């Protein structure tokens, strides 16, 4: 069983990803959750993590991290995730009593990882600000990181801009540091999450029948799916679940290629665009496992079974 720290910005798909992760204690021991400004401001995402960890009955430690990206101002995605980042469900008032162990996610992660008897995997489903600062400030930490599973970037389309995926766009300088850290990375980009690992509206409508966690998941997904369908999407991506599932059920992913990946740091329309070096004589700056296809039906079933499992425990 792998020890895991999840760095996230819940965020509706982050919430589903966390729900799936916590449903599989036999595969992953979630020791910590760290938050970072992204989908909405840091205070909101940290409160959302408190709500989720309380609701899902977790005892993972929670640490709040960086409010803003390394270089630029934060750009949020409240137009997708709602004002608070997780509108749509009334979590109990006492959720905000969930303890916040630290307000410095970078030193929190460092202490946890460096003092662990076994290597720790990171799942990162948000702008990579915390992770980049960790690797830059404390390079010795790399020795005890097993793998980083990231949702971010794309080998094809963007979403927040024509060229860039949201997490990459918000903090491309951080993504550049992480991509070139030398650590093993598995990447779930939009080429996978939007094009292959989507959930249909019909499937989403069935989540409410999956027990009490299903009711919560479907209440928050309604807002998210409502936004996605309002812009013409009929296939709804649950992006961040891909990063979690690439750790706990990697067999569901049917195609991947190792690429040297680059991210554009320019201040123009290409900022945050990620691109694989497909040349035969690629410079091989790094080697990132880019997931390219998934057994979609098995993937959706995995999410559904994970949500339903809470009422069977
Ligand atoms: C990513 O951006 C965020 O809005 C989602 O939570 C996901 O991590 C998708 O581009
Ligand atoms: Ca996210």
PDB file of C-alpha atoms and ligand atoms in Angstrom:
ATOM      1  CA  UNK A   1       0.000   0.000   0.000  1.00  0.00           C
ATOM      2  CA  UNK A   2       1.320   3.425  -0.985  1.00  0.00           C
ATOM      3  CA  UNK A   3       1.460   6.372   1.400  1.00  0.00           C
ATOM      4  CA  UNK A   4      -0.001   9.418  -0.312  1.00  0.00           C
ATOM      5  CA  UNK A   5      -0.189  13.184   0.072  1.00  0.00           C
ATOM      6  CA  UNK A   6      -2.783  14.879  -2.129  1.00  0.00           C
ATOM      7  CA  UNK A   7      -2.205  18.495  -3.122  1.00  0.00           C
ATOM      8  CA  UNK A   8      -5.455  19.980  -4.391  1.00  0.00           C
ATOM      9  CA  UNK A   9      -7.779  22.964  -4.857  1.00  0.00           C
ATOM     10  CA  UNK A  10     -11.317  21.605  -4.280  1.00  0.00           C
ATOM     11  CA  UNK A  11     -12.975  22.311  -6.645  1.00  0.00           C
ATOM     12  CA  UNK A  12     -15.611  19.873  -7.727  1.00  0.00           C
ATOM     13  CA  UNK A  13     -13.509  17.366  -9.629  1.00  0.00           C
ATOM     14  CA  UNK A  14     -10.913  17.523  -6.833  1.00  0.00           C
ATOM     15  CA  UNK A  15     -13.753  16.599  -4.459  1.00  0.00           C
ATOM     16  CA  UNK A  16     -14.665  13.568  -6.550  1.00  0.00           C
ATOM     17  CA  UNK A  17     -10.985  12.622  -6.800  1.00  0.00           C
ATOM     18  CA  UNK A  18     -10.591  12.789  -3.015  1.00  0.00           C
ATOM     19  CA  UNK A  19     -13.782  10.772  -2.583  1.00  0.00           C
ATOM     20  CA  UNK A  20     -12.419   8.040  -4.869  1.00  0.00           C
ATOM     21  CA  UNK A  21      -9.032   8.040  -3.161  1.00  0.00           C
ATOM     22  CA  UNK A  22     -10.481   7.680   0.332  1.00  0.00           C
ATOM     23  CA  UNK A  23     -12.654   4.792  -0.841  1.00  0.00           C
ATOM     24  CA  UNK A  24      -9.539   2.657  -1.393  1.00  0.00           C
ATOM     25  CA  UNK A  25      -7.570   2.441   1.847  1.00  0.00           C
ATOM     26  CA  UNK A  26      -6.300  -0.953   0.707  1.00  0.00           C
ATOM     27  CA  UNK A  27      -4.480   0.737  -2.195  1.00  0.00           C
ATOM     28  CA  UNK A  28      -3.536   4.123  -0.801  1.00  0.00           C
ATOM     29  CA  UNK A  29      -2.956   5.407   2.702  1.00  0.00           C
ATOM     30  CA  UNK A  30      -3.838   9.107   2.486  1.00  0.00           C
ATOM     31  CA  UNK A  31      -1.709  10.662   5.208  1.00  0.00           C
ATOM     32  CA  UNK A  32      -2.105  14.305   4.241  1.00  0.00           C
ATOM     33  CA  UNK A  33      -4.065  16.759   2.155  1.00  0.00           C
ATOM     34  CA  UNK A  34      -2.500  20.066   1.205  1.00  0.00           C
ATOM     35  CA  UNK A  35      -4.344  22.955  -0.389  1.00  0.00           C
ATOM     36  CA  UNK A  36      -3.301  25.632  -2.840  1.00  0.00           C
ATOM     37  CA  UNK A  37      -5.040  28.626  -4.378  1.00  0.00           C
ATOM     38  CA  UNK A  38      -6.457  27.628  -7.740  1.00  0.00           C
ATOM     39  CA  UNK A  39     -10.071  26.974  -8.626  1.00  0.00           C
ATOM     40  CA  UNK A  40     -10.978  29.534  -5.962  1.00  0.00           C
ATOM     41  CA  UNK A  41      -9.023  31.430  -3.320  1.00  0.00           C
ATOM     42  CA  UNK A  42      -7.042  29.496  -0.722  1.00  0.00           C
ATOM     43  CA  UNK A  43      -9.450  30.095   2.193  1.00  0.00           C
ATOM     44  CA  UNK A  44     -12.310  28.565   0.250  1.00  0.00           C
ATOM     45  CA  UNK A  45     -10.382  25.524  -0.999  1.00  0.00           C
ATOM     46  CA  UNK A  46      -9.085  24.839   2.507  1.00  0.00           C
ATOM     47  CA  UNK A  47     -12.616  25.063   3.929  1.00  0.00           C
ATOM     48  CA  UNK A  48     -13.803  22.730   1.189  1.00  0.00           C
ATOM     49  CA  UNK A  49     -11.097  20.240   2.137  1.00  0.00           C
ATOM     50  CA  UNK A  50     -12.272  20.473   5.773  1.00  0.00           C
ATOM     51  CA  UNK A  51     -15.844  19.795   4.673  1.00  0.00           C
ATOM     52  CA  UNK A  52     -14.891  16.819   2.542  1.00  0.00           C
ATOM     53  CA  UNK A  53     -12.553  15.200   5.059  1.00  0.00           C
ATOM     54  CA  UNK A  54     -15.233  15.517   7.757  1.00  0.00           C
ATOM     55  CA  UNK A  55     -17.999  14.230   5.496  1.00  0.00           C
ATOM     56  CA  UNK A  56     -15.955  11.282   4.235  1.00  0.00           C
ATOM     57  CA  UNK A  57     -14.834  10.309   7.752  1.00  0.00           C
ATOM     58  CA  UNK A  58     -11.140  10.781   7.059  1.00  0.00           C
ATOM     59  CA  UNK A  59      -8.437  11.462   9.630  1.00  0.00           C
ATOM     60  CA  UNK A  60      -5.842  12.632   7.130  1.00  0.00           C
ATOM     61  CA  UNK A  61      -3.878  15.681   8.201  1.00  0.00           C
ATOM     62  CA  UNK A  62      -4.709  18.933   6.465  1.00  0.00           C
ATOM     63  CA  UNK A  63      -2.247  21.699   5.672  1.00  0.00           C
ATOM     64  CA  UNK A  64      -2.972  24.948   3.873  1.00  0.00           C
ATOM     65  CA  UNK A  65      -0.431  26.073   1.320  1.00  0.00           C
ATOM     66  CA  UNK A  66       0.329  28.863  -1.095  1.00  0.00           C
ATOM     67  CA  UNK A  67      -2.417  31.381  -1.842  1.00  0.00           C
ATOM     68  CA  UNK A  68      -0.879  32.607  -5.084  1.00  0.00           C
ATOM     69  CA  UNK A  69       1.303  31.277  -7.890  1.00  0.00           C
ATOM     70  CA  UNK A  70       5.101  31.682  -7.953  1.00  0.00           C
ATOM     71  CA  UNK A  71       5.221  34.660 -10.290  1.00  0.00           C
ATOM     72  CA  UNK A  72       1.873  36.005 -11.447  1.00  0.00           C
ATOM     73  CA  UNK A  73      -1.462  36.902  -9.912  1.00  0.00           C
ATOM     74  CA  UNK A  74      -3.883  34.071  -9.314  1.00  0.00           C
ATOM     75  CA  UNK A  75      -6.548  33.300 -11.886  1.00  0.00           C
ATOM     76  CA  UNK A  76      -9.480  31.338 -10.461  1.00  0.00           C
ATOM     77  CA  UNK A  77     -12.146  29.169 -12.106  1.00  0.00           C
ATOM     78  CA  UNK A  78     -15.169  30.172 -10.024  1.00  0.00           C
ATOM     79  CA  UNK A  79     -17.155  30.365 -13.269  1.00  0.00           C
ATOM     80  CA  UNK A  80     -16.839  26.554 -13.389  1.00  0.00           C
ATOM     81  CA  UNK A  81     -16.771  25.564  -9.700  1.00  0.00           C
ATOM     82  CA  UNK A  82     -19.075  28.206  -8.179  1.00  0.00           C
ATOM     83  CA  UNK A  83     -18.231  31.110  -5.849  1.00  0.00           C
ATOM     84  CA  UNK A  84     -17.006  28.916  -2.984  1.00  0.00           C
ATOM     85  CA  UNK A  85     -15.500  26.278  -5.287  1.00  0.00           C
ATOM     86  CA  UNK A  86     -17.928  23.645  -4.085  1.00  0.00           C
ATOM     87  CA  UNK A  87     -21.393  25.178  -4.116  1.00  0.00           C
ATOM     88  CA  UNK A  88     -24.472  22.994  -4.173  1.00  0.00           C
ATOM     89  CA  UNK A  89     -24.372  20.900  -0.996  1.00  0.00           C
ATOM     90  CA  UNK A  90     -24.947  21.923   2.624  1.00  0.00           C
ATOM     91  CA  UNK A  91     -22.183  20.297   4.636  1.00  0.00           C
ATOM     92  CA  UNK A  92     -22.709  20.228   8.422  1.00  0.00           C
ATOM     93  CA  UNK A  93     -21.720  23.429  10.251  1.00  0.00           C
ATOM     94  CA  UNK A  94     -19.149  21.607  12.360  1.00  0.00           C
ATOM     95  CA  UNK A  95     -17.143  20.630   9.269  1.00  0.00           C
ATOM     96  CA  UNK A  96     -14.995  23.694   9.753  1.00  0.00           C
ATOM     97  CA  UNK A  97     -13.825  22.307  13.103  1.00  0.00           C
ATOM     98  CA  UNK A  98     -11.652  19.853  11.142  1.00  0.00           C
ATOM     99  CA  UNK A  99      -8.130  20.660  12.358  1.00  0.00           C
ATOM    100  CA  UNK A 100      -5.678  22.493  10.123  1.00  0.00           C
ATOM    101  CA  UNK A 101      -2.357  21.003  11.133  1.00  0.00           C
ATOM    102  CA  UNK A 102      -0.209  23.619   9.417  1.00  0.00           C
ATOM    103  CA  UNK A 103      -0.498  26.800   7.391  1.00  0.00           C
ATOM    104  CA  UNK A 104       2.719  26.025   5.552  1.00  0.00           C
ATOM    105  CA  UNK A 105       2.049  23.092   3.252  1.00  0.00           C
ATOM    106  CA  UNK A 106       5.606  23.176   1.921  1.00  0.00           C
ATOM    107  CA  UNK A 107       7.319  22.576   5.268  1.00  0.00           C
ATOM    108  CA  UNK A 108       4.479  20.246   6.245  1.00  0.00           C
ATOM    109  CA  UNK A 109       5.136  18.065   3.184  1.00  0.00           C
ATOM    110  CA  UNK A 110       8.871  18.213   3.725  1.00  0.00           C
ATOM    111  CA  UNK A 111       8.637  17.038   7.336  1.00  0.00           C
ATOM    112  CA  UNK A 112       6.209  14.253   6.485  1.00  0.00           C
ATOM    113  CA  UNK A 113       8.146  12.964   3.513  1.00  0.00           C
ATOM    114  CA  UNK A 114      11.651  13.195   4.904  1.00  0.00           C
ATOM    115  CA  UNK A 115      10.656  11.482   8.169  1.00  0.00           C
ATOM    116  CA  UNK A 116       8.708   8.683   6.512  1.00  0.00           C
ATOM    117  CA  UNK A 117      10.094   5.136   6.665  1.00  0.00           C
ATOM    118  CA  UNK A 118       8.829   4.505   3.160  1.00  0.00           C
ATOM    119  CA  UNK A 119       8.646   6.588   0.034  1.00  0.00           C
ATOM    120  CA  UNK A 120       5.567   8.769  -0.422  1.00  0.00           C
ATOM    121  CA  UNK A 121       3.575   9.367  -3.606  1.00  0.00           C
ATOM    122  CA  UNK A 122       2.167  12.802  -4.391  1.00  0.00           C
ATOM    123  CA  UNK A 123      -1.117  13.288  -6.206  1.00  0.00           C
ATOM    124  CA  UNK A 124      -1.325  16.857  -7.502  1.00  0.00           C
ATOM    125  CA  UNK A 125      -4.621  18.075  -8.908  1.00  0.00           C
ATOM    126  CA  UNK A 126      -4.105  21.842  -8.841  1.00  0.00           C
ATOM    127  CA  UNK A 127      -1.578  24.496  -9.845  1.00  0.00           C
ATOM    128  CA  UNK A 128       1.811  23.051  -8.856  1.00  0.00           C
ATOM    129  CA  UNK A 129       2.919  25.972  -6.654  1.00  0.00           C
ATOM    130  CA  UNK A 130       3.273  23.984  -3.401  1.00  0.00           C
ATOM    131  CA  UNK A 131       5.003  21.048  -5.072  1.00  0.00           C
ATOM    132  CA  UNK A 132       7.465  23.238  -6.984  1.00  0.00           C
ATOM    133  CA  UNK A 133       8.389  25.165  -3.834  1.00  0.00           C
ATOM    134  CA  UNK A 134       8.892  21.888  -1.983  1.00  0.00           C
ATOM    135  CA  UNK A 135      11.240  20.505  -4.640  1.00  0.00           C
ATOM    136  CA  UNK A 136      13.183  23.760  -5.058  1.00  0.00           C
ATOM    137  CA  UNK A 137      13.520  24.611  -1.381  1.00  0.00           C
ATOM    138  CA  UNK A 138      14.261  21.115  -0.133  1.00  0.00           C
ATOM    139  CA  UNK A 139      15.809  19.127  -3.011  1.00  0.00           C
ATOM    140  CA  UNK A 140      16.795  16.310  -0.616  1.00  0.00           C
ATOM    141  CA  UNK A 141      13.077  15.518  -0.322  1.00  0.00           C
ATOM    142  CA  UNK A 142      13.205  13.925  -3.794  1.00  0.00           C
ATOM    143  CA  UNK A 143      14.936  10.860  -2.375  1.00  0.00           C
ATOM    144  CA  UNK A 144      11.789   9.946  -0.503  1.00  0.00           C
ATOM    145  CA  UNK A 145       9.192  10.746  -3.182  1.00  0.00           C
ATOM    146  CA  UNK A 146       8.126   7.655  -5.045  1.00  0.00           C
ATOM    147  CA  UNK A 147       6.149   9.230  -7.877  1.00  0.00           C
ATOM    148  CA  UNK A 148       4.061  12.294  -8.721  1.00  0.00           C
ATOM    149  CA  UNK A 149       0.639  11.767 -10.305  1.00  0.00           C
ATOM    150  CA  UNK A 150      -0.454  15.030 -11.871  1.00  0.00           C
ATOM    151  CA  UNK A 151      -3.628  16.357 -13.458  1.00  0.00           C
ATOM    152  CA  UNK A 152      -2.492  19.196 -15.642  1.00  0.00           C
ATOM    153  CA  UNK A 153      -1.409  20.236 -19.084  1.00  0.00           C
ATOM    154  CA  UNK A 154      -2.367  18.575 -22.332  1.00  0.00           C
ATOM    155  CA  UNK A 155      -0.807  17.261 -25.497  1.00  0.00           C
ATOM    156  CA  UNK A 156      -3.689  18.715 -27.522  1.00  0.00           C
ATOM    157  CA  UNK A 157      -6.255  21.408 -26.662  1.00  0.00           C
ATOM    158  CA  UNK A 158      -6.359  23.912 -23.823  1.00  0.00           C
ATOM    159  CA  UNK A 159      -9.367  24.818 -21.683  1.00  0.00           C
ATOM    160  CA  UNK A 160      -8.776  28.084 -19.818  1.00  0.00           C
ATOM    161  CA  UNK A 161      -7.209  29.458 -23.012  1.00  0.00           C
ATOM    162  CA  UNK A 162      -7.063  28.072 -26.502  1.00  0.00           C
ATOM    163  CA  UNK A 163      -3.549  26.766 -25.784  1.00  0.00           C
ATOM    164  CA  UNK A 164      -3.393  26.120 -22.033  1.00  0.00           C
ATOM    165  CA  UNK A 165      -4.966  23.840 -19.474  1.00  0.00           C
ATOM    166  CA  UNK A 166      -6.031  25.601 -16.233  1.00  0.00           C
ATOM    167  CA  UNK A 167      -3.508  24.164 -13.723  1.00  0.00           C
ATOM    168  CA  UNK A 168      -0.649  24.730 -16.168  1.00  0.00           C
ATOM    169  CA  UNK A 169      -1.855  28.242 -16.985  1.00  0.00           C
ATOM    170  CA  UNK A 170      -2.211  29.386 -13.385  1.00  0.00           C
ATOM    171  CA  UNK A 171       1.367  28.460 -12.479  1.00  0.00           C
ATOM    172  CA  UNK A 172       3.461  27.441 -15.487  1.00  0.00           C
ATOM    173  CA  UNK A 173       6.714  28.326 -13.707  1.00  0.00           C
ATOM    174  CA  UNK A 174       5.808  25.768 -11.033  1.00  0.00           C
ATOM    175  CA  UNK A 175       4.933  23.152 -13.627  1.00  0.00           C
ATOM    176  CA  UNK A 176       8.275  23.734 -15.345  1.00  0.00           C
ATOM    177  CA  UNK A 177      10.121  23.085 -12.068  1.00  0.00           C
ATOM    178  CA  UNK A 178       8.151  19.897 -11.393  1.00  0.00           C
ATOM    179  CA  UNK A 179       8.438  18.549 -14.960  1.00  0.00           C
ATOM    180  CA  UNK A 180      12.225  18.977 -14.821  1.00  0.00           C
ATOM    181  CA  UNK A 181      12.684  17.692 -11.266  1.00  0.00           C
ATOM    182  CA  UNK A 182      13.934  14.292 -12.401  1.00  0.00           C
ATOM    183  CA  UNK A 183      11.177  12.555 -10.441  1.00  0.00           C
ATOM    184  CA  UNK A 184       8.938   9.930 -12.070  1.00  0.00           C
ATOM    185  CA  UNK A 185       5.736  11.619 -13.208  1.00  0.00           C
ATOM    186  CA  UNK A 186       2.462  10.301 -14.609  1.00  0.00           C
ATOM    187  CA  UNK A 187       0.453  12.999 -16.345  1.00  0.00           C
ATOM    188  CA  UNK A 188      -3.296  13.107 -16.885  1.00  0.00           C
ATOM    189  CA  UNK A 189      -3.772  15.994 -19.298  1.00  0.00           C
ATOM    190  CA  UNK A 190      -6.824  17.240 -21.150  1.00  0.00           C
ATOM    191  CA  UNK A 191      -5.997  14.911 -24.049  1.00  0.00           C
ATOM    192  CA  UNK A 192      -7.059  12.151 -21.633  1.00  0.00           C
ATOM    193  CA  UNK A 193      -9.429  13.801 -19.183  1.00  0.00           C
ATOM    194  CA  UNK A 194     -11.613  15.597 -21.743  1.00  0.00           C
ATOM    195  CA  UNK A 195     -11.246  13.391 -24.790  1.00  0.00           C
ATOM    196  CA  UNK A 196     -11.166   9.875 -23.336  1.00  0.00           C
ATOM    197  CA  UNK A 197     -12.101   9.734 -19.644  1.00  0.00           C
ATOM    198  CA  UNK A 198     -15.314  11.735 -19.777  1.00  0.00           C
ATOM    199  CA  UNK A 199     -18.609  10.883 -18.079  1.00  0.00           C
ATOM    200  CA  UNK A 200     -21.852  11.334 -20.011  1.00  0.00           C
ATOM    201  CA  UNK A 201     -24.720  13.467 -18.667  1.00  0.00           C
ATOM    202  CA  UNK A 202     -26.817  10.320 -18.512  1.00  0.00           C
ATOM    203  CA  UNK A 203     -24.199   8.638 -16.316  1.00  0.00           C
ATOM    204  CA  UNK A 204     -23.915  11.733 -14.112  1.00  0.00           C
ATOM    205  CA  UNK A 205     -27.675  11.650 -13.520  1.00  0.00           C
ATOM    206  CA  UNK A 206     -27.272   8.221 -11.864  1.00  0.00           C
ATOM    207  CA  UNK A 207     -24.733   9.306  -9.238  1.00  0.00           C
ATOM    208  CA  UNK A 208     -27.456  10.545  -6.867  1.00  0.00           C
ATOM    209  CA  UNK A 209     -28.573   6.921  -6.430  1.00  0.00           C
ATOM    210  CA  UNK A 210     -25.202   5.820  -5.039  1.00  0.00           C
ATOM    211  CA  UNK A 211     -25.969   6.343  -1.348  1.00  0.00           C
ATOM    212  CA  UNK A 212     -25.275   9.337   0.882  1.00  0.00           C
ATOM    213  CA  UNK A 213     -21.927  10.135  -0.745  1.00  0.00           C
ATOM    214  CA  UNK A 214     -23.670   9.874  -4.116  1.00  0.00           C
ATOM    215  CA  UNK A 215     -26.170  12.523  -3.028  1.00  0.00           C
ATOM    216  CA  UNK A 216     -23.326  14.877  -2.043  1.00  0.00           C
ATOM    217  CA  UNK A 217     -21.352  14.136  -5.231  1.00  0.00           C
ATOM    218  CA  UNK A 218     -24.350  14.625  -7.460  1.00  0.00           C
ATOM    219  CA  UNK A 219     -25.321  17.918  -5.738  1.00  0.00           C
ATOM    220  CA  UNK A 220     -21.915  19.473  -6.407  1.00  0.00           C
ATOM    221  CA  UNK A 221     -21.584  17.885  -9.857  1.00  0.00           C
ATOM    222  CA  UNK A 222     -24.901  19.403 -10.962  1.00  0.00           C
ATOM    223  CA  UNK A 223     -23.373  22.895 -10.853  1.00  0.00           C
ATOM    224  CA  UNK A 224     -20.210  21.771 -12.602  1.00  0.00           C
ATOM    225  CA  UNK A 225     -21.950  19.704 -15.279  1.00  0.00           C
ATOM    226  CA  UNK A 226     -24.424  22.557 -15.736  1.00  0.00           C
ATOM    227  CA  UNK A 227     -21.565  24.899 -16.575  1.00  0.00           C
ATOM    228  CA  UNK A 228     -19.843  22.417 -18.886  1.00  0.00           C
ATOM    229  CA  UNK A 229     -23.058  21.686 -20.774  1.00  0.00           C
ATOM    230  CA  UNK A 230     -23.828  25.433 -20.995  1.00  0.00           C
ATOM    231  CA  UNK A 231     -20.660  25.856 -23.064  1.00  0.00           C
ATOM    232  CA  UNK A 232     -21.662  22.981 -25.310  1.00  0.00           C
ATOM    233  CA  UNK A 233     -19.894  20.012 -23.727  1.00  0.00           C
ATOM    234  CA  UNK A 234     -21.916  16.809 -23.719  1.00  0.00           C
ATOM    235  CA  UNK A 235     -19.049  14.718 -22.336  1.00  0.00           C
ATOM    236  CA  UNK A 236     -18.223  15.866 -18.816  1.00  0.00           C
ATOM    237  CA  UNK A 237     -14.597  15.553 -17.683  1.00  0.00           C
ATOM    238  CA  UNK A 238     -13.889  14.638 -14.051  1.00  0.00           C
ATOM    239  CA  UNK A 239     -10.268  15.649 -14.656  1.00  0.00           C
ATOM    240  CA  UNK A 240      -8.759  15.156 -11.221  1.00  0.00           C
ATOM    241  CA  UNK A 241     -10.166  11.666 -10.730  1.00  0.00           C
ATOM    242  CA  UNK A 242      -7.811  10.551 -13.494  1.00  0.00           C
ATOM    243  CA  UNK A 243      -4.732  11.456 -11.441  1.00  0.00           C
ATOM    244  CA  UNK A 244      -6.026   9.521  -8.429  1.00  0.00           C
ATOM    245  CA  UNK A 245      -7.081   6.512 -10.472  1.00  0.00           C
ATOM    246  CA  UNK A 246      -3.739   6.458 -12.298  1.00  0.00           C
ATOM    247  CA  UNK A 247      -2.261   5.712  -8.874  1.00  0.00           C
ATOM    248  CA  UNK A 248      -4.792   3.259  -7.474  1.00  0.00           C
ATOM    249  CA  UNK A 249      -5.954   1.470 -10.636  1.00  0.00           C
ATOM    250  CA  UNK A 250      -3.281   2.055 -13.311  1.00  0.00           C
ATOM    251  CA  UNK A 251      -4.485  -1.007 -15.223  1.00  0.00           C
ATOM    252  CA  UNK A 252      -7.488   1.001 -16.460  1.00  0.00           C
ATOM    253  CA  UNK A 253      -5.246   3.175 -18.632  1.00  0.00           C
ATOM    254  CA  UNK A 254      -4.723   1.394 -21.940  1.00  0.00           C
ATOM    255  CA  UNK A 255      -2.195   3.620 -23.659  1.00  0.00           C
ATOM    256  CA  UNK A 256       0.626   5.909 -22.588  1.00  0.00           C
ATOM    257  CA  UNK A 257       3.801   7.352 -24.064  1.00  0.00           C
ATOM    258  CA  UNK A 258       6.878   8.712 -22.342  1.00  0.00           C
ATOM    259  CA  UNK A 259       7.560  12.209 -23.666  1.00  0.00           C
ATOM    260  CA  UNK A 260       9.871  15.030 -22.842  1.00  0.00           C
ATOM    261  CA  UNK A 261       7.283  17.716 -21.974  1.00  0.00           C
ATOM    262  CA  UNK A 262       7.749  21.456 -22.061  1.00  0.00           C
ATOM    263  CA  UNK A 263       5.571  24.266 -20.766  1.00  0.00           C
ATOM    264  CA  UNK A 264       5.485  27.742 -22.249  1.00  0.00           C
ATOM    265  CA  UNK A 265       6.453  30.546 -19.828  1.00  0.00           C
ATOM    266  CA  UNK A 266       5.926  33.334 -22.330  1.00  0.00           C
ATOM    267  CA  UNK A 267       3.595  36.233 -21.559  1.00  0.00           C
ATOM    268  CA  UNK A 268       1.470  35.818 -24.628  1.00  0.00           C
ATOM    269  CA  UNK A 269      -1.318  33.577 -25.887  1.00  0.00           C
ATOM    270  CA  UNK A 270       0.904  30.512 -25.452  1.00  0.00           C
ATOM    271  CA  UNK A 271       1.475  30.983 -21.703  1.00  0.00           C
ATOM    272  CA  UNK A 272       0.914  27.677 -19.928  1.00  0.00           C
ATOM    273  CA  UNK A 273       0.723  25.632 -23.103  1.00  0.00           C
ATOM    274  CA  UNK A 274       2.327  22.234 -22.639  1.00  0.00           C
ATOM    275  CA  UNK A 275       3.763  20.271 -25.509  1.00  0.00           C
ATOM    276  CA  UNK A 276       5.474  16.926 -25.962  1.00  0.00           C
ATOM    277  CA  UNK A 277       8.704  16.695 -27.920  1.00  0.00           C
ATOM    278  CA  UNK A 278       7.687  14.194 -30.583  1.00  0.00           C
ATOM    279  CA  UNK A 279      10.919  14.415 -32.551  1.00  0.00           C
ATOM    280  CA  UNK A 280      12.847  11.217 -33.120  1.00  0.00           C
ATOM    281  CA  UNK A 281      15.943  12.997 -31.847  1.00  0.00           C
ATOM    282  CA  UNK A 282      14.103  14.624 -28.912  1.00  0.00           C
ATOM    283  CA  UNK A 283      16.376  16.521 -26.522  1.00  0.00           C
ATOM    284  CA  UNK A 284      14.900  14.447 -23.682  1.00  0.00           C
ATOM    285  CA  UNK A 285      14.903  17.251 -21.096  1.00  0.00           C
ATOM    286  CA  UNK A 286      12.650  15.008 -19.041  1.00  0.00           C
ATOM    287  CA  UNK A 287      10.630  11.846 -19.449  1.00  0.00           C
ATOM    288  CA  UNK A 288       7.002  12.044 -18.404  1.00  0.00           C
ATOM    289  CA  UNK A 289       4.518   9.231 -18.689  1.00  0.00           C
ATOM    290  CA  UNK A 290       1.629  10.844 -20.550  1.00  0.00           C
ATOM    291  CA  UNK A 291      -1.605   8.876 -20.292  1.00  0.00           C
ATOM    292  CA  UNK A 292      -3.344   8.682 -23.653  1.00  0.00           C
ATOM    293  CA  UNK A 293      -6.281   6.313 -23.368  1.00  0.00           C
ATOM    294  CA  UNK A 294      -8.471   4.580 -20.824  1.00  0.00           C
ATOM    295  CA  UNK A 295     -11.064   1.840 -20.687  1.00  0.00           C
ATOM    296  CA  UNK A 296     -13.783   4.485 -20.260  1.00  0.00           C
ATOM    297  CA  UNK A 297     -16.544   2.184 -19.090  1.00  0.00           C
ATOM    298  CA  UNK A 298     -14.301   0.581 -16.487  1.00  0.00           C
ATOM    299  CA  UNK A 299     -13.133   4.053 -15.406  1.00  0.00           C
ATOM    300  CA  UNK A 300     -16.709   5.285 -14.878  1.00  0.00           C
ATOM    301  CA  UNK A 301     -17.615   2.068 -13.060  1.00  0.00           C
ATOM    302  CA  UNK A 302     -14.574   2.530 -10.810  1.00  0.00           C
ATOM    303  CA  UNK A 303     -15.749   6.016  -9.831  1.00  0.00           C
ATOM    304  CA  UNK A 304     -19.328   4.810  -9.250  1.00  0.00           C
ATOM    305  CA  UNK A 305     -18.251   1.786  -7.203  1.00  0.00           C
ATOM    306  CA  UNK A 306     -15.965   3.990  -5.124  1.00  0.00           C
ATOM    307  CA  UNK A 307     -18.796   6.416  -4.328  1.00  0.00           C
ATOM    308  CA  UNK A 308     -21.235   3.596  -3.554  1.00  0.00           C
ATOM    309  CA  UNK A 309     -18.721   1.808  -1.308  1.00  0.00           C
ATOM    310  CA  UNK A 310     -19.174   4.331   1.533  1.00  0.00           C
ATOM    311  CA  UNK A 311     -22.590   2.924   2.377  1.00  0.00           C
ATOM    312  CA  UNK A 312     -21.244  -0.627   2.386  1.00  0.00           C
ATOM    313  CA  UNK A 313     -18.491  -0.100   4.933  1.00  0.00           C
TER     314      UNK A 313
HETATM  315  C1  LIG B   1      -8.197  21.328 -13.848  1.00  0.00           C
HETATM  316  O1  LIG B   1      -8.497  22.687 -13.554  1.00  0.00           O
HETATM  317  C2  LIG B   1      -9.377  22.757 -12.462  1.00  0.00           C
HETATM  318  O2  LIG B   1     -10.432  23.639 -12.729  1.00  0.00           O
HETATM  319  C3  LIG B   1      -9.853  21.352 -12.182  1.00  0.00           C
HETATM  320  O3  LIG B   1     -10.058  21.152 -10.796  1.00  0.00           O
HETATM  321  C4  LIG B   1      -8.746  20.492 -12.715  1.00  0.00           C
HETATM  322  O4  LIG B   1      -7.739  20.277 -11.743  1.00  0.00           O
HETATM  323  C5  LIG B   1      -8.750  21.001 -15.212  1.00  0.00           C
HETATM  324  O5  LIG B   1      -8.183  21.824 -16.187  1.00  0.00           O
HETATM  325 CA1  LIG B   2      -8.177  20.697  -9.378  1.00  0.00          CA
END
